[in-house]
XYZ file of C-alpha atoms in Angstrom:
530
model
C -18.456 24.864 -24.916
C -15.506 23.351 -22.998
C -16.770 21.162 -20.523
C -15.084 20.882 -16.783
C -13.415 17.396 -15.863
C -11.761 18.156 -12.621
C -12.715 21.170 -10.447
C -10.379 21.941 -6.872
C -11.839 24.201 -5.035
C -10.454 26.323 -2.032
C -8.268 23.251 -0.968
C -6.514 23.362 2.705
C -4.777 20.158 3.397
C -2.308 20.182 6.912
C -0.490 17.108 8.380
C -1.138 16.223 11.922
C 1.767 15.605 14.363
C 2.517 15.547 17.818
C 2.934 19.617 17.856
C -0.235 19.864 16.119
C -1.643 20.512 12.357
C 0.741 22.048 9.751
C -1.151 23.556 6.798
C 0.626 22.629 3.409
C -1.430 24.014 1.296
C -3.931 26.890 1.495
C -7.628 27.889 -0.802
C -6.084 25.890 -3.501
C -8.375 26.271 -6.439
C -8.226 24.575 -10.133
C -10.058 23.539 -13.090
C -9.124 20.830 -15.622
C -10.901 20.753 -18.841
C -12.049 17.312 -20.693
C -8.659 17.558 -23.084
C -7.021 20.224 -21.775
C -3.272 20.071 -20.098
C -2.578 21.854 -17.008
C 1.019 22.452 -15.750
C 1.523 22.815 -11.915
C 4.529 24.423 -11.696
C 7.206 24.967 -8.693
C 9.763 24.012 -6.422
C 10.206 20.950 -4.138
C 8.190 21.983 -1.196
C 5.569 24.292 -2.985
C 2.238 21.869 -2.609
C 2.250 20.287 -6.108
C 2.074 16.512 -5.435
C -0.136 17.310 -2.365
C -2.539 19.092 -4.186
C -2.343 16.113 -6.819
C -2.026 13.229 -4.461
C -5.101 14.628 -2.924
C -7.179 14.240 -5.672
C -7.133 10.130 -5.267
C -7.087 10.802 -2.124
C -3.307 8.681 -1.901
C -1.789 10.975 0.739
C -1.094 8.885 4.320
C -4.775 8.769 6.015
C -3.077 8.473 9.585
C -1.387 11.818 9.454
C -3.478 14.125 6.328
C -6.421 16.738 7.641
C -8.569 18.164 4.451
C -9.170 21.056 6.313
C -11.419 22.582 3.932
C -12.447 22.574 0.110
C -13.725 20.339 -2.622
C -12.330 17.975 -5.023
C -14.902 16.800 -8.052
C -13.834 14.646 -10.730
C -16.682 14.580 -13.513
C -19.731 14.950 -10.780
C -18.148 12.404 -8.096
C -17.042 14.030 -4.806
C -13.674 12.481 -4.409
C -12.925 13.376 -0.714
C -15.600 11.947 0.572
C -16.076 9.116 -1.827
C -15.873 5.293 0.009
C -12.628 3.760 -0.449
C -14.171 1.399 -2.760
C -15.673 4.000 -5.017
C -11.799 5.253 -5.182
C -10.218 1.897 -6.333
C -12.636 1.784 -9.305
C -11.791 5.367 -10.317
C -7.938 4.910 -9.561
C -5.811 3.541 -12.878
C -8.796 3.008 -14.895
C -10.673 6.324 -15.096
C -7.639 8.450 -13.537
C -3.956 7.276 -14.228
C -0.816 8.555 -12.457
C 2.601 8.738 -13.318
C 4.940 8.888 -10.184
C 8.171 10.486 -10.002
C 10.601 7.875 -8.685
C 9.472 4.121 -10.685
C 11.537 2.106 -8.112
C 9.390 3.297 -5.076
C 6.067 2.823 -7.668
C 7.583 -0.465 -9.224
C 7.069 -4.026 -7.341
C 10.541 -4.989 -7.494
C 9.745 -8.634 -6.689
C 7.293 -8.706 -9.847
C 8.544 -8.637 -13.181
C 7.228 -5.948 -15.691
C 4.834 -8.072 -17.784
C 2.935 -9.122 -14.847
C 2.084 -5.424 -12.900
C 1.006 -4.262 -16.571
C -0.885 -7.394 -16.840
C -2.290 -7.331 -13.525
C -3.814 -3.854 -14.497
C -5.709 -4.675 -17.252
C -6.927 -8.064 -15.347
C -8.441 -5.246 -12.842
C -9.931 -2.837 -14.703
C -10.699 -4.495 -17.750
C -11.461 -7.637 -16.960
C -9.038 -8.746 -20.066
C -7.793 -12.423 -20.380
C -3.676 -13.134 -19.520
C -3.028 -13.910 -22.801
C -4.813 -10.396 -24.475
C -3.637 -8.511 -21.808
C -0.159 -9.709 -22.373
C -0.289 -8.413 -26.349
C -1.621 -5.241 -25.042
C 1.405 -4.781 -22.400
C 3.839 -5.501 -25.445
C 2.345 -3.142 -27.677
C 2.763 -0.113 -25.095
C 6.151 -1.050 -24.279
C 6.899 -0.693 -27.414
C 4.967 2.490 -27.916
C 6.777 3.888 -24.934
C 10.249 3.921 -27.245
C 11.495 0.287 -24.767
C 13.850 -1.495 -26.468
C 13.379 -5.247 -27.080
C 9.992 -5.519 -25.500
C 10.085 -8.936 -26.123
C 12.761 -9.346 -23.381
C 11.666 -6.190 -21.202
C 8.412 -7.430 -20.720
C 10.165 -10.748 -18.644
C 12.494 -8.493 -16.732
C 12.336 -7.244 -12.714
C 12.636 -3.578 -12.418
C 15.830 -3.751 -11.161
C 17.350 -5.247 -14.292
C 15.886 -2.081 -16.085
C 17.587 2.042 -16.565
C 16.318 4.790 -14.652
C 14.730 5.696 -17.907
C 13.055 2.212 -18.791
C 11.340 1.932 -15.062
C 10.102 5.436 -15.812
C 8.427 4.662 -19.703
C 6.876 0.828 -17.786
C 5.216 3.644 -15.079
C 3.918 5.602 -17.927
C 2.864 2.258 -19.838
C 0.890 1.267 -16.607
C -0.822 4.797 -16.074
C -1.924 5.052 -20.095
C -2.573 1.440 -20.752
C -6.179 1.842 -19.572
C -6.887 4.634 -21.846
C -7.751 7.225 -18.390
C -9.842 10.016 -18.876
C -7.652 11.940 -16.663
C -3.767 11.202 -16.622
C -2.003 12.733 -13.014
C 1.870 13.324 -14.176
C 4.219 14.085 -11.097
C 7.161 14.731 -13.007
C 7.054 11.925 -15.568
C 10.142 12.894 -17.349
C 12.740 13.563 -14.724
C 14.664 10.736 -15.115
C 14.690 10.633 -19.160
C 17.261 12.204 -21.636
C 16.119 15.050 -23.608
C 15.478 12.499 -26.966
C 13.526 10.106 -24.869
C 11.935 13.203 -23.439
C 10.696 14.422 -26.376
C 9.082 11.218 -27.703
C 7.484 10.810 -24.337
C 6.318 14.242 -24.984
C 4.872 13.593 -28.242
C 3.532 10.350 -27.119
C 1.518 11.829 -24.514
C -0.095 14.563 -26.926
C -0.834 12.229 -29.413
C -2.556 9.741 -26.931
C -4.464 12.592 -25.012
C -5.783 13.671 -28.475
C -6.954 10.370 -29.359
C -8.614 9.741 -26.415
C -9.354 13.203 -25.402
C -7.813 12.723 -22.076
C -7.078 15.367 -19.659
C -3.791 15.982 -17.965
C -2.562 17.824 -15.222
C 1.424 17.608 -15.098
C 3.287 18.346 -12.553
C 6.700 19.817 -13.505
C 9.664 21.957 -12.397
C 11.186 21.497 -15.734
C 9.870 25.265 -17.739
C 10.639 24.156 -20.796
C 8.597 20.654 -20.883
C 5.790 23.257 -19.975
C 6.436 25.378 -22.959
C 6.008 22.108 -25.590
C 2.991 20.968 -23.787
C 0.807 22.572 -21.711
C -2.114 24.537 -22.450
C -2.498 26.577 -19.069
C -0.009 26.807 -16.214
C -0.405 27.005 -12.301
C 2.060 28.217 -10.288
C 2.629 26.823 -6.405
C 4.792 28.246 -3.871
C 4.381 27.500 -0.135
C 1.454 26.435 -0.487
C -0.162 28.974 -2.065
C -1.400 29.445 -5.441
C 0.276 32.617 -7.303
C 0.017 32.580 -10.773
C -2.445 31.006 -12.948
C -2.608 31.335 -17.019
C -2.770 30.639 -20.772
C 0.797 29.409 -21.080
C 1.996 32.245 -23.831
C 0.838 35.062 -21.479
C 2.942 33.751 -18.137
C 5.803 32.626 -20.478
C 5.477 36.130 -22.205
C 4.418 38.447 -18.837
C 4.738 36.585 -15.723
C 3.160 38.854 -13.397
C 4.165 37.439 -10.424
C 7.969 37.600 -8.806
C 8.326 34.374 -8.067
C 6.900 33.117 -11.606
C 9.677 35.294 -13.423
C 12.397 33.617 -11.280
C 11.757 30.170 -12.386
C 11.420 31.862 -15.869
C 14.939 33.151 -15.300
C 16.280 30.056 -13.743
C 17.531 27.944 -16.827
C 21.610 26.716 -16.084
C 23.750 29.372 -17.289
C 27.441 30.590 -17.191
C 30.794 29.266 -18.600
C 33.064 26.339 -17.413
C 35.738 27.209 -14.775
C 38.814 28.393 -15.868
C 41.338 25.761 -16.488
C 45.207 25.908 -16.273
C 46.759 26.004 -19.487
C 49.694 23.472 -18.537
C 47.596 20.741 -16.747
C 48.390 17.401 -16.758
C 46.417 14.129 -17.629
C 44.388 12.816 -14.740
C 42.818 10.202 -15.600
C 43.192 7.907 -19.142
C 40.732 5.686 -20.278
C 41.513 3.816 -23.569
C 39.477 0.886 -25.254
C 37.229 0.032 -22.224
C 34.787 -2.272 -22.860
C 32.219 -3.582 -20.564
C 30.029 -6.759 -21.721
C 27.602 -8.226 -19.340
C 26.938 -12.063 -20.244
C 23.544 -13.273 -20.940
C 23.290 -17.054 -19.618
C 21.045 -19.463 -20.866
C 20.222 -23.306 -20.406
C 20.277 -25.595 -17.862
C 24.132 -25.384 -17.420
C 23.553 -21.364 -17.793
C 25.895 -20.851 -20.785
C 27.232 -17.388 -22.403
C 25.034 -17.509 -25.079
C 24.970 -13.486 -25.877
C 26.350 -10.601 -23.988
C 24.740 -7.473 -23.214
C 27.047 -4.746 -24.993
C 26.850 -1.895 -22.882
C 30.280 -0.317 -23.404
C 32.484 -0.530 -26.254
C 35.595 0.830 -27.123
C 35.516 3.957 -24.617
C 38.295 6.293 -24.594
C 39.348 9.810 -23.198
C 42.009 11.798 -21.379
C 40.393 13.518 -18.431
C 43.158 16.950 -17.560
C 43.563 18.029 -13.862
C 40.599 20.479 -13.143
C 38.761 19.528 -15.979
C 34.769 18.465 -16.243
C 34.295 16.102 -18.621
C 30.560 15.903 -19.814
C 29.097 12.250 -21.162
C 25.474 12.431 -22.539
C 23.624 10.198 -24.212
C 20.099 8.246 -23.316
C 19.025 6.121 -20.815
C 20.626 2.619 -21.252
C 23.505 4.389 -23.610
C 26.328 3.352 -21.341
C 27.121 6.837 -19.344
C 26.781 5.542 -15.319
C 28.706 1.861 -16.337
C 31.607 4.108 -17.701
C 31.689 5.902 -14.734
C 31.085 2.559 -12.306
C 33.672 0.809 -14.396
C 36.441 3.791 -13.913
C 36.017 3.745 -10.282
C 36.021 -0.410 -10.347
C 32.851 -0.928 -9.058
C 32.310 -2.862 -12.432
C 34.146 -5.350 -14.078
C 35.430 -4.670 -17.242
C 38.426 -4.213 -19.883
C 40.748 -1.851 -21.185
C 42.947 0.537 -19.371
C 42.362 2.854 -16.666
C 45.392 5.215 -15.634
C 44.885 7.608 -12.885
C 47.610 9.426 -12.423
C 50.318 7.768 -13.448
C 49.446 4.093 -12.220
C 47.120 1.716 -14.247
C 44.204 0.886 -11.594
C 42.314 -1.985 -14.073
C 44.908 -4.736 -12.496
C 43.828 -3.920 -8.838
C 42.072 -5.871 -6.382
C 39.735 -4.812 -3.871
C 42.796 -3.850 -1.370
C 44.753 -2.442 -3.985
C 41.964 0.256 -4.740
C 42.092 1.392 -1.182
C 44.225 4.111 -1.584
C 42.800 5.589 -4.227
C 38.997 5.377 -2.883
C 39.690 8.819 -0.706
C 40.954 10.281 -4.087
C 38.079 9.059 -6.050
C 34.349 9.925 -4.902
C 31.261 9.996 -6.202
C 27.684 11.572 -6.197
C 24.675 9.883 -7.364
C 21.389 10.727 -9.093
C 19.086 10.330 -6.362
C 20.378 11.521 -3.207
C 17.330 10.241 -1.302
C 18.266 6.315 -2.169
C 22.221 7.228 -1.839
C 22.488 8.026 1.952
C 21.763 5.978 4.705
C 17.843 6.792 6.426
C 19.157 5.324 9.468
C 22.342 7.718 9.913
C 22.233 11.465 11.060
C 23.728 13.835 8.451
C 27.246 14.106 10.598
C 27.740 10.103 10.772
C 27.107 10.090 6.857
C 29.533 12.855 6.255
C 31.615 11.667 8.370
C 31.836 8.184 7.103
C 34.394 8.037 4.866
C 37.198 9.911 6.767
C 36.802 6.856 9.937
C 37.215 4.186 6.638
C 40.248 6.204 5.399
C 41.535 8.291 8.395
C 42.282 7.744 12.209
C 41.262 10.775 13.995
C 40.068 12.416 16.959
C 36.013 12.968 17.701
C 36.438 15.930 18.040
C 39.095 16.888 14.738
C 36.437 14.995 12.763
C 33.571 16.689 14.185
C 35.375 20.051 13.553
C 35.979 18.969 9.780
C 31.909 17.520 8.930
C 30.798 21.561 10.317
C 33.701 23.043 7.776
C 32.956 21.036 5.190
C 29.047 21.911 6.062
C 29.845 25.294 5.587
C 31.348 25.025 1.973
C 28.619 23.207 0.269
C 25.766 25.470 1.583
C 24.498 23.516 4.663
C 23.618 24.934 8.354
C 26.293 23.212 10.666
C 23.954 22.902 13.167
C 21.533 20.766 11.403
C 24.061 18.085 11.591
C 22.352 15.616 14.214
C 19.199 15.215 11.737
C 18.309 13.001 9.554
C 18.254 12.851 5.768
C 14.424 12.816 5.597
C 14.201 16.134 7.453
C 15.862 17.806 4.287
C 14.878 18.529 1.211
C 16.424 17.014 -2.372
C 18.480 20.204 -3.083
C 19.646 20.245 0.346
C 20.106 16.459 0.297
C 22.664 16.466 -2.891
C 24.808 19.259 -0.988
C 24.835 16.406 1.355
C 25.897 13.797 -0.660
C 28.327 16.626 -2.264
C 29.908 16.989 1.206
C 30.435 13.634 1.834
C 32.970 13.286 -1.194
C 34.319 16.679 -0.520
C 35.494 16.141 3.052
C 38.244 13.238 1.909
C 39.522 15.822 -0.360
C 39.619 13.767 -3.507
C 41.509 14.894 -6.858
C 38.404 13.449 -8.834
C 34.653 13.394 -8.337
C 32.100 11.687 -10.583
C 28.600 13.210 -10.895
C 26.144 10.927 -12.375
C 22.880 13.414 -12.790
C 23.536 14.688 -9.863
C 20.845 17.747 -10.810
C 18.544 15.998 -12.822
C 16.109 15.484 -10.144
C 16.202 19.307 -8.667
C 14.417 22.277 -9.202
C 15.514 24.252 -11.916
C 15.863 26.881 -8.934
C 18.126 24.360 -6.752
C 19.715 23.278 -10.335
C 21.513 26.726 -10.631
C 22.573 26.681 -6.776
C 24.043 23.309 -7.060
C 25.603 24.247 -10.345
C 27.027 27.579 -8.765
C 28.428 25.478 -6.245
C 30.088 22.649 -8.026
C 32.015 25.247 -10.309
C 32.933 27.443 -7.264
C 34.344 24.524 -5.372
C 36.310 23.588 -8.779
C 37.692 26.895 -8.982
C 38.786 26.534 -5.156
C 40.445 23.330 -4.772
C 41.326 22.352 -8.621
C 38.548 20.074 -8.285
C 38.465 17.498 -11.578
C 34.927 16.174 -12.705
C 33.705 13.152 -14.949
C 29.783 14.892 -15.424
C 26.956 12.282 -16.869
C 23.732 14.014 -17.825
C 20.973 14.110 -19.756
C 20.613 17.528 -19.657
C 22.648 19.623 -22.252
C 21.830 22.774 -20.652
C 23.596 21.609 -17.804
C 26.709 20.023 -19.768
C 27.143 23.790 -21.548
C 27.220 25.613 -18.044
C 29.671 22.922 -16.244
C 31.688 21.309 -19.063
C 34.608 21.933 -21.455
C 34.437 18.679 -23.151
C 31.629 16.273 -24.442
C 31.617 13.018 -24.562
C 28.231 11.728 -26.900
C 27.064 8.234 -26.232
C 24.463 5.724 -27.978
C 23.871 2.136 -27.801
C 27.217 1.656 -25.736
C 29.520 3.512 -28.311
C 30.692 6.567 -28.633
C 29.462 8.833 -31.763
C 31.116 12.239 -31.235
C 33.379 14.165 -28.886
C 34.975 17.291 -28.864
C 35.214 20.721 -27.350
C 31.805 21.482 -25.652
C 31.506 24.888 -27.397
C 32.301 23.655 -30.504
C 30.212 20.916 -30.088
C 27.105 22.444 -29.471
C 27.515 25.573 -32.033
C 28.070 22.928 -34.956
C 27.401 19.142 -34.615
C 28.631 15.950 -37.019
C 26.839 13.151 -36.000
C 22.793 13.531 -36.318
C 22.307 12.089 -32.957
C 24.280 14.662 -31.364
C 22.319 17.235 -33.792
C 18.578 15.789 -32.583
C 20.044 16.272 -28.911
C 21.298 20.027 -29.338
C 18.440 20.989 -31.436
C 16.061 19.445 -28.057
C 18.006 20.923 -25.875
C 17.385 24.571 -27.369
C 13.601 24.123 -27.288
């Protein structure tokens, strides 16, 4: 007889604000076996991290209203359990993963410490054990070096390390329940994987339960055992996950079924010339040591980089976290030191100064990973779109006003929505910012460094559509890091393959894909297709 964990029942939460309450989510109800993995399943907006926030009751107590239901983890009334009661049951008998490790993350601690610090709490453990035991699941999480991760701030970490320390510090008191809110966002599809496995093999050692919070279908597929479905609010589909996979019966279920990236690369002139040539760049970071803070080692994190990058092409790099994808790209715009050449055009860039990049910063943009920590909180969409043209161009208030509603227009966004702020948007319509704000200085060149990763698949395929369609328009030329081959197949006609800094295959994407060399690129196709 399976026995119930974690039982939600008829859950209304609403946030109070000057206007009054706004209901987020409506007679929510859910049931988590001891052992059992539930997937909550929808787009940005749909009530997933409320419902799950809810449960540890983490959501902001000034502004939340439970409005009606019941939460009950193993007996225990969570929502109206004393706020000591909760600090007992939080990260020792219910762990949670958080989406974004650098929000999550002390940044003024380093990594040994907060995992330390953990087991100090809720194990009472000594520094020394508790130490060992911090090394040991860095280790398990697939981090490199431990030995020297364990001493480092988060900053000094990937995007992919700060997300295995979060899952080290949710699993590394052995929970009974493990909360993932989209654990594996930030991690390439190898990393993925092990994560993946790591988490099955852990929950059936300890016969923990999990409920994981996804918008990614295909993690669902490899490891859930029922799915939920969320949209608006409301709950629409709930299941064995072979019967919604196989007979989704509601609309909305079988579009994010039918959501996964697909298409062909734009169309690219036959005759077009080399845009950009990158030949034996290297970028070394020294490791100082001592009293007088000699080189002693350097950190190798690229070597011997090369490619020719055609007008209107999209070049795709891949590889995992730490492999060397977003220093290539920082180191071709020179926002990183490093050595080699770097033509664009027909002028070699790697001898410029500060000043003598200048002219080539409105030909050369950029979009980031994580729109959210890439535009300015403080600046209303129109002054951050807007930015770049009063660095690069003199012009009239009104001219520039005129051009921030146009270039609104193209990437999706409601002119009139200008005069808010990034906060009052949501993360697909925050990259179409960010997309905006390199499109408006009309550059030849734009690197994308996983700029979808963090979407919906839903939002994925919009962006996508748009990217391609505003290629096609303007001749647009892309350098494309992901971690998502699905992605790189839609958008790119060449790969670039990356690991440990180097690179182990390239070709033509198609080609690529339909028959690898190099077994790394084979593990990361053959993930990619599950």
């Amino acid at each position: 007889m399976t026995e119930t964990l974690l039982n939600i029942s008829n859950l209304t939460v609403g946030f109070k604000s000057k206007e009054g309450t706004r209901t987020v989510t409506q007679d929510v109800s859910l049931a988590i076996n001891k052992g059992e993995t539930l997937a909550l399943v929808g787009e940005s907006g749909s009530g997933k991290s409320v419902t799950a926030n809810s449960i540890l009751k983490l959501l902001p107590r000034s502004t939340v209203e439970y409005q009606g239901g019941t939460i009950t983890f193993d007996g225990i009334d969570m929502l109206s359990c004393s706020e000591r009661q909760l600090r007992g049951i939080r990260g020792g008998r219910i762990g949670m993963i958080f989406q974004e490790p650098m929000v999550s993350l002390n940044p003024l601690h380093k990594v040994g410490k907060q995992l330390v610090e953990t087991l100090e709490i809720h194990r009472g453990m000594r520094a020394t054990k508790a130490r060992a035991l911090a090394l040991e699941w860095l280790s398990k999480v697939g981090i490199r070096h431990p030995e020297q991760k364990i001493d480092a701030y988060p900053h000094e970490l990937s995007g992919g390390e700060r997300q295995r320390v979060m899952i080290a510090m949710a699993l590394i008191n052995e929970p009974e329940l493990l909360i993932a809110d989209e654990p594996t966002t930030a991690l390439d599809v190898s990393v993925q994987a092990q994560i993946l496995e790591l988490l099955k093999s852990l929950q059936k050692e300890l016969g923990m339960a999990m409920l994981f919070i996804t918008h990614d279908l295909s993690i669902v597929r490899q490891i859930a055992d029922r799915v939920a479905v969320m949209k608006s609010g409301d709950l629409v589909e709930v299941g064995a996950c072979q019967q919604v996979f196989s007979a989704p019966n509601h609309a909305y279920t079988k579009m994010l079924i039918n959501s996964d990236p697909r298409g062909e690369p734009v169309m690219m002139k036959d005759d077009a010339a080399t845009l950009l040539s990158v030949d034996k760049l290297k970028v070394w970071f020294p490791i100082k040591s001592g009293i007088f803070k000699r080189t002693t080692d350097h950190v190798k994190a690229v070597t011997d980089m090369q490619f020719k990058l055609k007008s209107g092409q999209t070049i795709g790099v891949v590889g995992e976290s730490g492999s060397g994808k977003s220093t290539t790209g920082l180191a071709i715009l020179k926002l990183v030191d490093s050595e080699g050449t770097i033509e664009y055009g027909n002028s070699d860039i790697q001898p410029l100064d500060r000043k003598g990049m200048l002219p080539y910063r409105s030909r050369m943009q950029v979009v980031f990973q994580d729109p959210f920590s890439a535009l300015n909180p403080r600046m209303s969409v129109a002054q951050v779109i807007g930015e770049g043209m009063r660095v690069h161009h003199d012009l009239e208030e009104a001219e520039l006003d005129e051009r921030i509603k146009g270039v609104m227009l193209e990437v999706g966004l409601d002119p009139e929505t200008r005069h808010r702020y990034p906060n009052e948007f949501s993360g697909g319509q925050r990259q179409r910012i960010a997309i905006a704000r390199a499109l408006i200085l009309k550059p030849e060149f734009i690197l994308l460094d996983e700029p979808t990763s963090s979407l919906d698949r839903t939002v994925q395929a919009q962006v996508l559509d748009l990217l391609k369609s505003l290629q096609e328009r303007y001749g647009l030329t892309y350098l494309f890091i992901s971690h998502d081959l699905n992605v790189v197949k839609s958008l790119c006609h060449y790969t670039i393959v990356m690991k440990a800094g180097e690179i182990v295959e390239q070709g033509d994407t198609q080609t690529l894909f339909t028959d690898p060399k190099h077994d790394y690129t084979k593990t990361l196709v053959s993930l990619s297709a599950m």
